[in-house]
Amino acid sequence: MTTVDMGPGVMAGPNARTPMSGGPGWYGMRLMRLAGHPDTVAAGVVSLRVFNTGALTHEVVVLPLSAGQSAGERPAGPSGRVDEAGSLGEVSRSCAAGAGDGITSGATGWTTVTLQPGRYELVCNFPGHYTAGMYTELDVTP
Ligand SMILES: [Cu+2]
């Protein structure tokens, strides 16, 4: 098994005029992004460390990508969130491991997941964040 430490920097752009709940004019604007380094890791136990450099609260959920599916293609529901079915884990607690209410601005969260070879997508599933561009692909090699 291989343990890889990676730190996707979660970044949020200027949001002074951004409605928190995602009102008109917000969807489609790519003010937020999620950057992963590295974007390719070896299969096995992977430690995910997420540092929120943005002003808003964020999270990172690990979802599998099916064949032919690209990051950013998931349909968001009326709530502005995507389906988390098949999630392999998430990082959504400030200064702690695992799932919680989100990683606040300036805080770090982490988790450990076991990933098989394949393509995955790291997403922030706070309402409207995915459609605003908070996703990145993670490739896992044998
Ligand atoms: Cu977010």
Coordinates of N, CA, C and O and ligand atoms in Angstrom, one line a residue:
M1 N 0.8 -1.2 0.0 CA 0.0 0.0 0.0 C 0.9 1.2 0.0 O 2.0 1.2 0.5
T2 N 0.4 2.2 -0.6 CA 1.1 3.4 -0.7 C 0.4 4.6 0.0 O -0.8 4.7 -0.1
T3 N 1.1 5.3 0.8 CA 0.4 6.5 1.4 C 1.0 7.7 0.7 O 2.2 7.9 0.7
V4 N 0.1 8.5 0.2 CA 0.5 9.7 -0.4 C -0.2 10.9 0.3 O -1.4 10.8 0.5
D5 N 0.6 11.8 0.6 CA 0.0 13.0 1.2 C -0.2 14.0 0.1 O 0.6 14.4 -0.6
M6 N -1.5 14.5 0.0 CA -1.7 15.5 -1.0 C -2.5 16.7 -0.4 O -3.3 16.5 0.6
G7 N -2.3 17.8 -0.9 CA -3.0 19.0 -0.3 C -3.7 19.8 -1.4 O -3.2 20.7 -1.9
P8 N -4.9 19.4 -1.7 CA -5.7 20.2 -2.6 C -6.0 21.6 -1.9 O -6.6 21.6 -0.9
G9 N -5.5 22.6 -2.4 CA -5.8 23.9 -1.9 C -7.2 24.3 -2.3 O -7.5 24.3 -3.5
V10 N -8.0 24.5 -1.4 CA -9.4 24.9 -1.7 C -9.4 26.5 -1.8 O -9.0 27.1 -0.8
M11 N -9.7 27.0 -2.9 CA -9.6 28.4 -3.1 C -11.0 29.0 -3.5 O -11.7 28.5 -4.3
A12 N -11.3 30.1 -2.9 CA -12.5 30.9 -3.3 C -12.1 32.2 -3.8 O -11.2 32.9 -3.3
G13 N -12.7 32.7 -4.8 CA -12.4 34.0 -5.4 C -13.1 35.1 -4.7 O -13.7 34.8 -3.6
P14 N -13.1 36.3 -5.2 CA -13.8 37.4 -4.6 C -15.2 37.1 -4.4 O -15.9 36.6 -5.3
N15 N -15.8 37.3 -3.3 CA -17.2 37.0 -3.1 C -18.0 38.1 -2.4 O -19.0 37.8 -1.8
A16 N -17.4 39.3 -2.4 CA -18.1 40.4 -1.6 C -19.5 40.6 -2.1 O -20.4 41.0 -1.4
R17 N -19.7 40.4 -3.4 CA -21.1 40.6 -3.9 C -21.8 39.3 -4.3 O -22.7 39.2 -5.0
T18 N -21.3 38.2 -3.7 CA -21.8 36.9 -4.0 C -22.9 36.5 -2.9 O -22.6 36.5 -1.7
P19 N -24.1 36.3 -3.3 CA -25.1 35.9 -2.3 C -24.7 34.5 -1.7 O -24.3 33.6 -2.5
M20 N -24.8 34.3 -0.5 CA -24.3 33.1 0.2 C -25.1 31.9 -0.3 O -24.6 30.8 -0.4
S21 N -26.4 32.1 -0.6 CA -27.2 31.0 -1.0 C -27.2 30.8 -2.5 O -27.9 29.9 -3.0
G22 N -26.5 31.6 -3.2 CA -26.5 31.3 -4.7 C -27.7 31.9 -5.4 O -28.5 31.2 -5.9
G23 N -27.8 33.2 -5.5 CA -29.0 33.8 -6.1 C -28.7 34.0 -7.6 O -27.7 33.4 -8.2
P24 N -29.6 34.7 -8.3 CA -29.4 34.9 -9.7 C -28.1 35.6 -10.0 O -27.6 36.5 -9.3
G25 N -27.5 35.2 -11.1 CA -26.2 35.8 -11.4 C -25.0 35.1 -10.9 O -23.9 35.4 -11.2
W26 N -25.3 34.1 -10.0 CA -24.1 33.5 -9.4 C -23.8 32.2 -10.2 O -22.6 32.0 -10.5
Y27 N -24.8 31.4 -10.5 CA -24.5 30.2 -11.2 C -23.8 30.5 -12.6 O -24.2 31.4 -13.3
G28 N -22.9 29.7 -12.9 CA -22.2 29.9 -14.2 C -20.9 30.8 -14.0 O -20.1 30.8 -14.8
M29 N -20.9 31.6 -12.9 CA -19.7 32.4 -12.7 C -18.7 31.5 -12.0 O -18.9 30.9 -11.0
R30 N -17.5 31.4 -12.6 CA -16.5 30.5 -12.0 C -15.6 31.3 -11.1 O -14.4 31.5 -11.4
L31 N -16.2 31.6 -9.9 CA -15.4 32.4 -9.0 C -14.6 31.5 -8.0 O -13.7 31.9 -7.4
M32 N -15.0 30.2 -8.0 CA -14.4 29.4 -7.0 C -13.7 28.2 -7.7 O -14.1 27.8 -8.8
R33 N -12.7 27.7 -7.1 CA -12.0 26.5 -7.7 C -11.4 25.7 -6.6 O -11.3 26.1 -5.5
L34 N -11.1 24.5 -7.0 CA -10.5 23.5 -6.1 C -9.3 23.0 -6.9 O -9.4 22.4 -8.0
A35 N -8.1 23.2 -6.3 CA -6.9 22.7 -7.0 C -6.3 21.6 -6.2 O -6.2 21.6 -5.0
G36 N -5.9 20.5 -6.9 CA -5.3 19.4 -6.3 C -3.8 19.2 -6.7 O -3.5 19.4 -7.8
H37 N -3.0 18.9 -5.7 CA -1.5 18.7 -6.0 C -1.1 17.5 -5.1 O -1.2 17.6 -3.9
P38 N -0.6 16.4 -5.7 CA -0.6 16.1 -7.1 C -2.0 15.8 -7.6 O -2.9 15.5 -6.8
D39 N -2.2 15.7 -8.9 CA -3.5 15.3 -9.5 C -3.5 13.8 -9.9 O -4.4 13.3 -10.4
T40 N -2.3 13.1 -9.7 CA -2.2 11.7 -9.9 C -1.5 11.0 -8.7 O -0.5 11.5 -8.3
V41 N -2.1 10.0 -8.2 CA -1.5 9.3 -7.0 C -1.6 7.8 -7.3 O -2.4 7.3 -8.2
A42 N -0.8 7.0 -6.6 CA -0.9 5.5 -6.7 C -2.0 5.0 -5.9 O -2.3 5.5 -4.8
A43 N -2.6 3.9 -6.3 CA -3.7 3.2 -5.6 C -3.2 2.8 -4.2 O -2.1 2.5 -4.0
G44 N -4.2 2.8 -3.3 CA -3.9 2.4 -2.0 C -4.5 3.4 -1.0 O -5.5 4.0 -1.3
V45 N -3.8 3.5 0.1 CA -4.3 4.4 1.2 C -3.8 5.8 0.8 O -2.6 6.0 0.6
V46 N -4.7 6.7 0.7 CA -4.3 8.1 0.3 C -4.8 9.0 1.4 O -6.0 9.0 1.8
S47 N -3.9 9.8 1.9 CA -4.2 10.8 2.9 C -4.6 12.1 2.2 O -3.8 12.6 1.4
L48 N -5.7 12.6 2.4 CA -6.2 13.8 1.8 C -6.1 15.0 2.8 O -6.6 14.8 3.9
R49 N -5.4 16.0 2.5 CA -5.3 17.2 3.3 C -5.9 18.4 2.6 O -5.5 18.6 1.5
V50 N -6.8 19.1 3.2 CA -7.4 20.2 2.5 C -7.2 21.5 3.3 O -7.6 21.5 4.5
F51 N -6.7 22.4 2.6 CA -6.5 23.7 3.3 C -7.4 24.7 2.6 O -7.3 24.9 1.4
N52 N -8.2 25.4 3.3 CA -9.2 26.3 2.8 C -8.6 27.7 2.8 O -8.5 28.4 3.8
T53 N -8.2 28.1 1.6 CA -7.6 29.4 1.4 C -8.6 30.5 1.1 O -8.3 31.7 0.9
G54 N -9.9 30.1 1.0 CA -10.9 31.0 0.6 C -11.5 31.7 1.8 O -11.2 31.5 2.9
A55 N -12.5 32.5 1.4 CA -13.2 33.3 2.5 C -14.5 32.5 3.0 O -14.9 32.8 4.1
L56 N -15.0 31.6 2.1 CA -16.2 30.9 2.5 C -15.8 29.5 3.1 O -14.7 29.1 3.0
T57 N -16.8 28.9 3.7 CA -16.6 27.5 4.2 C -16.8 26.5 3.0 O -17.7 26.7 2.2
H58 N -15.9 25.5 3.0 CA -15.9 24.6 1.9 C -15.7 23.2 2.5 O -15.6 23.0 3.7
E59 N -15.8 22.2 1.5 CA -15.5 20.8 1.9 C -15.0 20.1 0.6 O -15.0 20.7 -0.5
V60 N -14.5 18.9 0.8 CA -14.1 18.1 -0.4 C -14.6 16.7 -0.2 O -14.4 16.1 0.8
V61 N -15.4 16.3 -1.3 CA -15.9 15.0 -1.3 C -15.3 14.2 -2.5 O -15.1 14.8 -3.5
V62 N -14.9 12.9 -2.2 CA -14.3 12.1 -3.2 C -15.4 11.3 -3.9 O -16.0 10.4 -3.3
L63 N -15.6 11.5 -5.2 CA -16.6 10.8 -6.0 C -15.9 10.1 -7.2 O -15.0 10.6 -7.7
P64 N -16.4 8.9 -7.5 CA -15.8 8.2 -8.7 C -16.3 8.8 -10.0 O -17.5 9.3 -10.1
L65 N -15.5 8.8 -11.0 CA -15.9 9.3 -12.3 C -16.1 8.0 -13.2 O -15.3 7.1 -13.2
S66 N -17.2 7.9 -13.9 CA -17.5 6.8 -14.7 C -16.7 7.0 -16.0 O -16.3 8.1 -16.3
A67 N -16.7 5.9 -16.8 CA -16.0 6.0 -18.1 C -16.6 7.1 -19.0 O -17.8 7.2 -19.1
G68 N -15.8 7.9 -19.5 CA -16.2 9.0 -20.4 C -16.8 10.2 -19.7 O -17.1 11.2 -20.4
Q69 N -16.9 10.2 -18.4 CA -17.4 11.3 -17.6 C -16.2 12.2 -17.2 O -15.2 11.7 -16.8
S70 N -16.4 13.5 -17.4 CA -15.3 14.4 -17.0 C -15.7 15.2 -15.7 O -16.9 15.3 -15.4
A71 N -14.7 15.7 -15.0 CA -15.0 16.5 -13.9 C -15.8 17.7 -14.3 O -15.6 18.3 -15.3
G72 N -16.8 18.0 -13.5 CA -17.6 19.2 -13.8 C -18.9 18.9 -14.5 O -19.7 19.8 -14.8
E73 N -19.1 17.6 -14.9 CA -20.3 17.3 -15.7 C -21.5 16.8 -14.9 O -22.5 16.6 -15.4
R74 N -21.3 16.7 -13.6 CA -22.5 16.2 -12.8 C -23.6 17.3 -12.8 O -23.3 18.5 -12.6
P75 N -24.8 16.8 -12.9 CA -25.9 17.7 -12.8 C -26.2 18.1 -11.4 O -26.2 17.3 -10.5
A76 N -26.4 19.4 -11.1 CA -26.7 19.9 -9.8 C -28.2 19.9 -9.7 O -28.9 20.3 -10.6
G77 N -28.7 19.5 -8.5 CA -30.1 19.5 -8.3 C -30.6 20.9 -7.9 O -29.8 21.9 -8.0
P78 N -31.9 21.0 -7.6 CA -32.5 22.4 -7.3 C -31.8 23.0 -6.1 O -31.7 24.2 -6.0
S79 N -31.2 22.2 -5.2 CA -30.5 22.7 -4.1 C -29.1 23.2 -4.4 O -28.4 23.8 -3.6
G80 N -28.7 23.0 -5.7 CA -27.4 23.5 -6.1 C -26.3 22.5 -5.6 O -25.1 22.8 -5.6
R81 N -26.7 21.3 -5.3 CA -25.7 20.2 -4.9 C -25.8 19.1 -5.9 O -26.8 18.9 -6.5
V82 N -24.7 18.3 -5.9 CA -24.7 17.1 -6.8 C -24.9 15.9 -5.9 O -24.7 15.9 -4.7
D83 N -25.3 14.8 -6.6 CA -25.5 13.5 -5.9 C -24.2 13.0 -5.4 O -23.2 12.9 -6.1
E84 N -24.2 12.6 -4.1 CA -22.9 12.1 -3.5 C -22.9 10.6 -3.5 O -22.1 10.0 -2.8
A85 N -23.8 9.9 -4.2 CA -23.8 8.5 -4.2 C -22.4 8.0 -4.7 O -21.9 8.5 -5.6
G86 N -22.0 7.0 -4.0 CA -20.7 6.4 -4.4 C -19.5 7.1 -3.7 O -18.4 6.8 -4.0
S87 N -19.8 8.1 -2.9 CA -18.7 8.8 -2.2 C -17.7 7.9 -1.5 O -18.1 7.0 -0.8
L88 N -16.4 8.1 -1.7 CA -15.4 7.3 -1.0 C -14.9 8.0 0.3 O -14.1 7.4 1.0
G89 N -15.4 9.1 0.5 CA -15.0 9.8 1.7 C -15.1 11.3 1.6 O -15.3 11.8 0.5
E90 N -15.0 12.0 2.7 CA -15.1 13.5 2.5 C -14.3 14.1 3.6 O -14.0 13.6 4.7
V91 N -13.9 15.4 3.3 CA -13.1 16.2 4.3 C -14.0 17.4 4.5 O -14.1 18.2 3.6
S92 N -14.6 17.5 5.7 CA -15.5 18.6 5.9 C -15.5 19.0 7.4 O -16.6 19.4 7.9
R93 N -14.4 18.9 8.1 CA -14.3 19.4 9.4 C -13.1 20.3 9.6 O -12.1 20.0 9.0
S94 N -13.2 21.3 10.3 CA -12.1 22.3 10.5 C -11.2 21.7 11.6 O -11.6 21.3 12.7
C95 N -9.9 21.6 11.2 CA -8.9 21.1 12.1 C -9.2 19.7 12.7 O -8.9 19.5 13.9
A96 N -9.8 18.9 11.9 CA -10.1 17.5 12.3 C -10.3 16.6 11.1 O -10.3 17.1 10.0
A97 N -10.4 15.3 11.4 CA -10.5 14.4 10.3 C -12.0 14.1 10.0 O -12.9 14.2 10.9
G98 N -12.3 13.8 8.7 CA -13.5 13.2 8.4 C -14.6 14.3 8.1 O -14.4 15.4 7.6
A99 N -15.9 13.8 8.3 CA -17.0 14.6 7.9 C -17.5 15.5 9.0 O -17.5 15.2 10.2
G100 N -18.0 16.7 8.6 CA -18.5 17.6 9.6 C -19.3 18.7 8.8 O -19.9 18.5 7.8
D101 N -19.3 19.9 9.4 CA -20.1 21.0 8.9 C -19.3 21.8 7.9 O -19.9 22.9 7.4
G102 N -18.1 21.4 7.5 CA -17.4 22.2 6.6 C -16.1 22.7 7.1 O -15.9 22.7 8.4
I103 N -15.2 23.1 6.2 CA -13.9 23.6 6.6 C -13.9 25.1 6.5 O -14.2 25.7 5.5
T104 N -13.8 25.8 7.6 CA -13.9 27.2 7.6 C -12.7 27.9 7.0 O -11.6 27.3 6.8
S105 N -12.8 29.2 6.7 CA -11.8 29.9 6.1 C -10.5 29.8 6.9 O -10.5 30.1 8.1
G106 N -9.4 29.5 6.2 CA -8.1 29.4 6.9 C -7.8 28.1 7.6 O -6.7 28.0 8.2
A107 N -8.8 27.2 7.6 CA -8.6 26.0 8.4 C -8.2 24.8 7.5 O -8.3 24.9 6.3
T108 N -7.7 23.8 8.1 CA -7.3 22.6 7.4 C -8.2 21.4 7.9 O -8.5 21.3 9.1
G109 N -8.6 20.5 7.0 CA -9.2 19.3 7.3 C -8.5 18.1 6.6 O -7.7 18.3 5.7
W110 N -8.8 16.9 7.1 CA -8.1 15.8 6.4 C -8.9 14.5 6.6 O -9.9 14.4 7.4
T111 N -8.6 13.5 5.8 CA -9.1 12.2 5.9 C -8.2 11.2 5.2 O -7.3 11.6 4.5
T112 N -8.5 9.9 5.5 CA -7.7 8.9 4.8 C -8.7 8.0 4.0 O -9.7 7.6 4.6
V113 N -8.4 7.8 2.8 CA -9.3 7.0 2.0 C -8.5 5.9 1.2 O -7.3 6.1 1.0
T114 N -9.1 4.8 0.9 CA -8.5 3.8 0.1 C -9.0 3.8 -1.3 O -10.2 3.7 -1.5
L115 N -8.2 4.1 -2.2 CA -8.6 4.3 -3.6 C -8.1 3.2 -4.5 O -6.9 2.9 -4.5
Q116 N -9.0 2.6 -5.3 CA -8.6 1.7 -6.4 C -8.2 2.5 -7.6 O -8.5 3.6 -7.7
P117 N -7.4 1.8 -8.5 CA -7.1 2.6 -9.7 C -8.3 3.1 -10.5 O -9.3 2.3 -10.5
G118 N -8.2 4.2 -11.0 CA -9.4 4.8 -11.7 C -9.3 6.3 -11.7 O -8.3 6.9 -11.3
R119 N -10.4 6.9 -12.1 CA -10.5 8.3 -12.2 C -11.6 8.8 -11.1 O -12.6 8.2 -11.0
Y120 N -11.2 9.8 -10.4 CA -12.1 10.3 -9.4 C -12.2 11.8 -9.5 O -11.5 12.5 -10.2
E121 N -13.3 12.3 -8.9 CA -13.5 13.8 -8.9 C -13.6 14.3 -7.5 O -14.3 13.7 -6.6
L122 N -12.8 15.3 -7.1 CA -12.9 15.9 -5.8 C -13.9 17.1 -6.0 O -13.6 17.9 -6.9
V123 N -14.9 17.2 -5.2 CA -15.9 18.2 -5.4 C -16.1 18.9 -4.0 O -16.0 18.3 -3.0
C124 N -16.5 20.2 -4.1 CA -17.1 20.9 -3.0 C -18.6 20.8 -3.2 O -19.1 21.3 -4.2
N125 N -19.3 20.3 -2.2 CA -20.8 20.1 -2.5 C -21.6 21.1 -1.6 O -22.7 20.8 -1.3
F126 N -21.0 22.2 -1.3 CA -21.8 23.2 -0.6 C -22.7 23.8 -1.8 O -22.3 23.8 -2.9
P127 N -23.9 24.2 -1.4 CA -24.9 24.6 -2.5 C -24.3 25.7 -3.4 O -23.8 26.7 -3.0
G128 N -24.3 25.3 -4.7 CA -23.8 26.2 -5.7 C -22.3 26.2 -6.0 O -21.9 26.7 -7.0
H129 N -21.6 25.6 -5.1 CA -20.1 25.6 -5.3 C -19.6 24.8 -6.4 O -18.7 25.2 -7.1
Y130 N -20.3 23.6 -6.6 CA -19.9 22.8 -7.7 C -20.1 23.5 -9.1 O -19.2 23.5 -9.9
T131 N -21.2 24.1 -9.2 CA -21.5 24.7 -10.5 C -20.7 26.0 -10.6 O -20.6 26.5 -11.7
A132 N -20.2 26.5 -9.5 CA -19.3 27.7 -9.6 C -17.9 27.3 -10.0 O -17.0 28.1 -10.1
G133 N -17.6 25.9 -10.0 CA -16.3 25.5 -10.5 C -15.4 24.8 -9.5 O -14.3 24.5 -9.7
M134 N -16.1 24.4 -8.3 CA -15.3 23.7 -7.3 C -15.2 22.2 -7.5 O -15.9 21.5 -6.8
Y135 N -14.4 21.8 -8.5 CA -14.2 20.4 -8.7 C -12.8 20.3 -9.4 O -12.3 21.2 -10.0
T136 N -12.2 19.1 -9.2 CA -11.0 18.8 -9.9 C -10.9 17.3 -10.0 O -11.4 16.5 -9.2
E137 N -10.2 16.8 -11.1 CA -10.0 15.4 -11.3 C -8.8 14.9 -10.5 O -7.8 15.5 -10.4
L138 N -9.0 13.7 -10.0 CA -7.9 13.0 -9.3 C -7.7 11.6 -10.0 O -8.7 10.8 -10.0
D139 N -6.6 11.3 -10.6 CA -6.4 10.0 -11.2 C -5.6 9.1 -10.3 O -4.6 9.5 -9.7
V140 N -6.0 7.9 -10.2 CA -5.3 6.9 -9.4 C -4.8 5.8 -10.3 O -5.5 5.1 -11.0
T141 N -3.5 5.6 -10.2 CA -2.8 4.6 -11.0 C -2.5 3.3 -10.3 O -2.4 3.4 -9.0
P142 N -2.5 2.2 -10.9 CA -2.2 0.9 -10.2 C -0.9 0.9 -9.5 O 0.0 1.6 -9.9
Ligands
CU1 CU -17.0 25.3 -1.7

